[in-house]
PDB file of C-alpha atoms in Angstrom:
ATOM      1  CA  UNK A   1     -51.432  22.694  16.943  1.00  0.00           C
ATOM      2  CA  UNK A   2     -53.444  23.745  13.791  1.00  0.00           C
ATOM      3  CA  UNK A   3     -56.390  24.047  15.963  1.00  0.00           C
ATOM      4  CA  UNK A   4     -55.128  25.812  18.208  1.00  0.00           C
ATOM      5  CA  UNK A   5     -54.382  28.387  15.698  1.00  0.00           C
ATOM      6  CA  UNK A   6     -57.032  28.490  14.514  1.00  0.00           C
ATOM      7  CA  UNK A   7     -59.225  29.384  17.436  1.00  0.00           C
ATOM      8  CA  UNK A   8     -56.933  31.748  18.382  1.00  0.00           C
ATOM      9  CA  UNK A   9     -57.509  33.745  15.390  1.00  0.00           C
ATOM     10  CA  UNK A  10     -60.837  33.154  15.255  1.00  0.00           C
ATOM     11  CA  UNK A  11     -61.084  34.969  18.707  1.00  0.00           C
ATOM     12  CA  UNK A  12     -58.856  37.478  17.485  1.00  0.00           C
ATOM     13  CA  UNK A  13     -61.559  38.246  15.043  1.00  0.00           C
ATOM     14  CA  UNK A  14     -64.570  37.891  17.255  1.00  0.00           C
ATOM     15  CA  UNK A  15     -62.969  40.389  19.726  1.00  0.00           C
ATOM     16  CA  UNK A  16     -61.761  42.712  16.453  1.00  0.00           C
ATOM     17  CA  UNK A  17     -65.340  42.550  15.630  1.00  0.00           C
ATOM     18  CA  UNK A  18     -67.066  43.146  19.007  1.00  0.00           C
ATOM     19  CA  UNK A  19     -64.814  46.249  19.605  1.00  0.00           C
ATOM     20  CA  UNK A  20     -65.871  47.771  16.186  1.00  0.00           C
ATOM     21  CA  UNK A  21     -69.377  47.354  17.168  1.00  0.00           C
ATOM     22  CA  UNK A  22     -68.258  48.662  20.803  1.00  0.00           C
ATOM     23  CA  UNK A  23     -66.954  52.002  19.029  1.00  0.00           C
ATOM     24  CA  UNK A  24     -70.018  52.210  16.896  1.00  0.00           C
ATOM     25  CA  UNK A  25     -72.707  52.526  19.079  1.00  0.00           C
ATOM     26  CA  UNK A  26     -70.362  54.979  21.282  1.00  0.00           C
ATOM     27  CA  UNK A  27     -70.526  57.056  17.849  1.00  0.00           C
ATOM     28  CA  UNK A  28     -73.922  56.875  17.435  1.00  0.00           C
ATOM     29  CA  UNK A  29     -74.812  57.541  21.117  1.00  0.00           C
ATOM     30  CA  UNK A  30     -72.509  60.520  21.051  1.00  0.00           C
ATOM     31  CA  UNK A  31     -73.871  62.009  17.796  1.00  0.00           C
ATOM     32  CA  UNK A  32     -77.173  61.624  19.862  1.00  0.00           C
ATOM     33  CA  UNK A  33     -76.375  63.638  22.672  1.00  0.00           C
ATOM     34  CA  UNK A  34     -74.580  66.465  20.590  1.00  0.00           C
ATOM     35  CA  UNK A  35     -77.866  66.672  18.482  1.00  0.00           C
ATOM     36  CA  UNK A  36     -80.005  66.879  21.736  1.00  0.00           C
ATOM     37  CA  UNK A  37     -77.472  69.607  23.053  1.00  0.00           C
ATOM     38  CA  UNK A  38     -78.268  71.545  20.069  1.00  0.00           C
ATOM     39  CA  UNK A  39     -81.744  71.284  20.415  1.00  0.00           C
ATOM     40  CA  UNK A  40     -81.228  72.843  24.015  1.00  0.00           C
ATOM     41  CA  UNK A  41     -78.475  75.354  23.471  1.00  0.00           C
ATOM     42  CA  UNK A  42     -81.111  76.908  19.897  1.00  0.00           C
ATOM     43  CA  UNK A  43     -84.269  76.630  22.598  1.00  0.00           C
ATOM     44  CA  UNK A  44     -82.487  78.551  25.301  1.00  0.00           C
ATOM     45  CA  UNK A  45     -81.525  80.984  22.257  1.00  0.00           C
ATOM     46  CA  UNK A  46     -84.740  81.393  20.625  1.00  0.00           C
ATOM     47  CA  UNK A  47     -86.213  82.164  24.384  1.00  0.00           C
ATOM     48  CA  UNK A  48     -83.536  84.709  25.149  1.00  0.00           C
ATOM     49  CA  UNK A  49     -84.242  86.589  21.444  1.00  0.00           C
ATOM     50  CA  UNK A  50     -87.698  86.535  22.668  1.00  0.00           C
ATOM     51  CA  UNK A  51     -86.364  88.475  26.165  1.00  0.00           C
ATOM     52  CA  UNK A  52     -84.465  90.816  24.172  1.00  0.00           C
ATOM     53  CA  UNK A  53     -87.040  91.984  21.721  1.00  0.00           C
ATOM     54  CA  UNK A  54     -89.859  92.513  24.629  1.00  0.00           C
ATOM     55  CA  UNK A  55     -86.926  94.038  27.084  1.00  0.00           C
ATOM     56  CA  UNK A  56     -85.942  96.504  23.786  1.00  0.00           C
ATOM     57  CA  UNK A  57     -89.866  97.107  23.002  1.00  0.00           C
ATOM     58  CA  UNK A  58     -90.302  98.056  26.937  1.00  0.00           C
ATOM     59  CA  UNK A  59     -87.318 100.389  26.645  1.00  0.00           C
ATOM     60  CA  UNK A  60     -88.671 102.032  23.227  1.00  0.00           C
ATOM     61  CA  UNK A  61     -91.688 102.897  25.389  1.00  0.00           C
ATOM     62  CA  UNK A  62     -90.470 104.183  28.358  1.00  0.00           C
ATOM     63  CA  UNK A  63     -88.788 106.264  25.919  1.00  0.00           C
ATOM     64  CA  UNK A  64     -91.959 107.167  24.444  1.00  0.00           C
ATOM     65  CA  UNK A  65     -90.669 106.175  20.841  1.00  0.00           C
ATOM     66  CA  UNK A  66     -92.959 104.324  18.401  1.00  0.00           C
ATOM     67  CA  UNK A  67     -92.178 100.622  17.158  1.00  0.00           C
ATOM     68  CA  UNK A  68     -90.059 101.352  13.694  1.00  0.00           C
ATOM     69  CA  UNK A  69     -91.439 100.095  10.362  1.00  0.00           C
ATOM     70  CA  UNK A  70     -89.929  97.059   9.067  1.00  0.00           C
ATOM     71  CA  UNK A  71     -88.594  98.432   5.857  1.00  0.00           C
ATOM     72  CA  UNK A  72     -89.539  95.990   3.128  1.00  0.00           C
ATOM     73  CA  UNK A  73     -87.158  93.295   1.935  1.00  0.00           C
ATOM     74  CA  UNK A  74     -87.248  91.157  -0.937  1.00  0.00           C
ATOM     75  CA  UNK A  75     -84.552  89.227   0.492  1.00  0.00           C
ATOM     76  CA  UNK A  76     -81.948  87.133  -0.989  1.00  0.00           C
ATOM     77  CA  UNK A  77     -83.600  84.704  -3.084  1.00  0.00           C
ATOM     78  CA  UNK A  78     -86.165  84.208  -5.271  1.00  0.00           C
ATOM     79  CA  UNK A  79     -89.071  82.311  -4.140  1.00  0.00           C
ATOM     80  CA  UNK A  80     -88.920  78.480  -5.210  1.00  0.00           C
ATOM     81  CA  UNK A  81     -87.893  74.667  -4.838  1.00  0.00           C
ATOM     82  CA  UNK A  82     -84.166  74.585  -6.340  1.00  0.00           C
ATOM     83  CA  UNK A  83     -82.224  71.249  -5.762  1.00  0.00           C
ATOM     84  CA  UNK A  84     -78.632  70.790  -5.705  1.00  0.00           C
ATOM     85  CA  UNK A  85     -75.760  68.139  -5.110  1.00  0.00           C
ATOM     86  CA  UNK A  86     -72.650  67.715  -3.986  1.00  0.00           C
ATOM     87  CA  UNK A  87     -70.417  64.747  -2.666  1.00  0.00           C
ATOM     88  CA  UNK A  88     -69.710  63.191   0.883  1.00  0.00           C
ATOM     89  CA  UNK A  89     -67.556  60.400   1.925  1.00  0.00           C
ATOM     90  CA  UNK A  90     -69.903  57.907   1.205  1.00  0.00           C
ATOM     91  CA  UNK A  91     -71.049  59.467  -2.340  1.00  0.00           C
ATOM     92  CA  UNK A  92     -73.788  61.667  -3.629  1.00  0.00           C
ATOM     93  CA  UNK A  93     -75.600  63.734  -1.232  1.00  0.00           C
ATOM     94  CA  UNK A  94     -79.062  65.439  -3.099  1.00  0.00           C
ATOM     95  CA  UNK A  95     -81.076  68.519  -1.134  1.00  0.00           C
ATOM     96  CA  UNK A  96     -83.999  70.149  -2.017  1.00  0.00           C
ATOM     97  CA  UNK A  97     -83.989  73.966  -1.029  1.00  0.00           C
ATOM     98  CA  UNK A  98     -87.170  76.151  -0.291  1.00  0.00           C
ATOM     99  CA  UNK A  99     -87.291  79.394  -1.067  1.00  0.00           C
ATOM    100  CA  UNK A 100     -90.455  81.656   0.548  1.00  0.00           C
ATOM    101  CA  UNK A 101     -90.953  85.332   1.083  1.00  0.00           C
ATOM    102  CA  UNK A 102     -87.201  85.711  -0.402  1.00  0.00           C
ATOM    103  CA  UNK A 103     -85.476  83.600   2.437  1.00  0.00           C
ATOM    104  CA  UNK A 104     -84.643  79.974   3.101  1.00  0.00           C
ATOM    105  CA  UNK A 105     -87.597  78.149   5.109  1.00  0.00           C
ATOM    106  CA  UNK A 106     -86.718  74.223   3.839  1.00  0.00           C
ATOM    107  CA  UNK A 107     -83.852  72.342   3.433  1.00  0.00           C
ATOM    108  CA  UNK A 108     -84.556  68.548   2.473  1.00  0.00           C
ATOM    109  CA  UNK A 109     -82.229  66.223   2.235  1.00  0.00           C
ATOM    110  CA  UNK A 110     -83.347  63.733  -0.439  1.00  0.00           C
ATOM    111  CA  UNK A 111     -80.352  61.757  -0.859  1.00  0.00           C
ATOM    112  CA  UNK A 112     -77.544  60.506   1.445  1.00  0.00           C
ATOM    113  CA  UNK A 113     -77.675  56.293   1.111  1.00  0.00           C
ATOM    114  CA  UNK A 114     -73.671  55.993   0.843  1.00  0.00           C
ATOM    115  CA  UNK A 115     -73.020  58.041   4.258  1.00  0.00           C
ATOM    116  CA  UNK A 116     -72.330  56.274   7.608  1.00  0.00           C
ATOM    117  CA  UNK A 117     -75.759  57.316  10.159  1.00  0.00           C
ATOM    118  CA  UNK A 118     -73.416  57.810  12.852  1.00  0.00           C
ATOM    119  CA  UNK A 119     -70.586  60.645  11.097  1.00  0.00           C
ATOM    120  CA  UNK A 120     -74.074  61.864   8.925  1.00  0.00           C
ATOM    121  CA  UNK A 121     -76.067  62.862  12.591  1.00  0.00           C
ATOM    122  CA  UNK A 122     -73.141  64.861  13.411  1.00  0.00           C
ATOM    123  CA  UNK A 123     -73.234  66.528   9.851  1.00  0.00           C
ATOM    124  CA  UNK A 124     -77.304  67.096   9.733  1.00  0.00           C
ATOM    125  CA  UNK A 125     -76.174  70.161  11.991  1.00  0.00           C
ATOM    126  CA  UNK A 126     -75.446  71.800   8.709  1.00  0.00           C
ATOM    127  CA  UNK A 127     -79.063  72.349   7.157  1.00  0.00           C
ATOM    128  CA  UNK A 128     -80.174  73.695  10.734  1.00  0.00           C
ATOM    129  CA  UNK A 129     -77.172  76.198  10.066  1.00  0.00           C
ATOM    130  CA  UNK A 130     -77.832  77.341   6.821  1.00  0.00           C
ATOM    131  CA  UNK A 131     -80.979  77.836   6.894  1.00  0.00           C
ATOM    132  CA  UNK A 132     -80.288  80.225  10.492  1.00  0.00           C
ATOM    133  CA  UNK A 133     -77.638  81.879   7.714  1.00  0.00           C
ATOM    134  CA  UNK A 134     -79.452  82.053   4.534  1.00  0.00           C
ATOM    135  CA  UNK A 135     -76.357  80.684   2.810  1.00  0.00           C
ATOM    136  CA  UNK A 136     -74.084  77.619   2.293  1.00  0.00           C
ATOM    137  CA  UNK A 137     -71.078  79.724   3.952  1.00  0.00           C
ATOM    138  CA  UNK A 138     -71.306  77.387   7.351  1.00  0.00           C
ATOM    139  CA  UNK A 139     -68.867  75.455   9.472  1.00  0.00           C
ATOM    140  CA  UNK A 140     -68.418  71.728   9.100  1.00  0.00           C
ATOM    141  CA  UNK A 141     -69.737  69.165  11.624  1.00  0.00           C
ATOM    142  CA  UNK A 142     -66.378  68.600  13.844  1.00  0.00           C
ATOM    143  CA  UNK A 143     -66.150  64.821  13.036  1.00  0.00           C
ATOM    144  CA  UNK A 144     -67.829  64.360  10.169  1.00  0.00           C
ATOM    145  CA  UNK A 145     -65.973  66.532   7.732  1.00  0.00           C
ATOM    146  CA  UNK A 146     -66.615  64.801   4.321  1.00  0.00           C
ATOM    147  CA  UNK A 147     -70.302  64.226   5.081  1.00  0.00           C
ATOM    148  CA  UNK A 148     -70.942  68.310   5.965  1.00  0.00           C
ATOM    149  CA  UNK A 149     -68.492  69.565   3.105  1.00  0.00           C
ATOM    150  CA  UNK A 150     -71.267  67.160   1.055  1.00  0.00           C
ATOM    151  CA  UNK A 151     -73.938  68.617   2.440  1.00  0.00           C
ATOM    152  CA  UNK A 152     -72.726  72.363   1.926  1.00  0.00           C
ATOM    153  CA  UNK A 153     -71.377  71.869  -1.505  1.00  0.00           C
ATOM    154  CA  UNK A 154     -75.257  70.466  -2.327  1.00  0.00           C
ATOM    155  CA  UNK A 155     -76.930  73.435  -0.522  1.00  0.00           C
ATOM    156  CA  UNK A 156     -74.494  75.978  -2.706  1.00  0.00           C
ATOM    157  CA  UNK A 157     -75.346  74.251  -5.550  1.00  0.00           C
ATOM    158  CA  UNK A 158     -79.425  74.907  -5.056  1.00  0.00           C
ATOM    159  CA  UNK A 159     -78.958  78.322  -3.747  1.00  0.00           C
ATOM    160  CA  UNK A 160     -76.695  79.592  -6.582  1.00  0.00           C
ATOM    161  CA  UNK A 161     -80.107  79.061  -8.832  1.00  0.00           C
ATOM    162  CA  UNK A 162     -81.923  81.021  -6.301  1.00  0.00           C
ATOM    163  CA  UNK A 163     -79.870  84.522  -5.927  1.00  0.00           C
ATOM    164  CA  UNK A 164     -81.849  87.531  -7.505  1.00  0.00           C
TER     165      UNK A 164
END
């Protein structure tokens, strides 16, 4: 009888075990095939901006209006590396921001040991946001909530040392 339940526990645990390794990989494969659906849905952007500006440099033309002058920006920031920090569910997250031409062109994550891959793929959405935004001020990764509010608060943090 002590046997017995014994080995019935002890399956008990191998089965808890292989269906938390079961739900795992399903996380990671999903936060796989979000991030490659991003990657399509900002290529199928980026080629319809390109549309847009040639259809709208067509039109100016048939018009017979001139291209307008960019009108110069020193945009937001001031040029640099600033680095910032902030906390996600699994601890300190560290970025390191750069600052060219008065814009955001880099944002590095340096530091994120304490997060879980699968909830941080999900999250990495973030620095691909802010930098399309020029500012922290960017939804959360649906799912991985502490890990993106992490990543934000670190991104604020740099780009508060950056504003002109």
């Amino acid at each position: 009888m002590r046997f017995r339940n014994f080995f019935t526990k002890l399956i008990n645990v191998l089965l808890l075990a292989g269906v938390l390794f079961y739900y795992q990989s399903v996380a990671v494969q999903r936060a796989e095939a979000v991030e490659a659906n991003r990657a399509a849905v900002a290529e199928a952007e980026a080629y319809n901006d390109a549309i847009r500006l040639e259809n709208e440099a067509a039109e100016r033309a048939a018009r017979g209006e001139t291209e307008p002058e960019p009108e110069p920006d020193a945009g937001l920031y001031v040029d640099g590396v600033y680095e910032g920090e902030g906390t996600g569910y699994g601890g300190v997250i560290r970025v390191r921001v750069t600052v060219s031409g008065g814009a955001v062109t880099d944002i590095e994550v340096t530091e994120h040991g304490g997060e879980d891959p699968a909830y941080y793929m999900l999250a990495e959405a973030v620095v691909d946001n802010a930098i399309a935004a020029q500012s922290a001020d960017v939804d959360g990764a649906s799912g991985a909530t502490f890990s993106s509010a992490g990543l934000r608060q670190a991104i604020a943090q740099a780009l508060e040392q950056a504003v002109r």
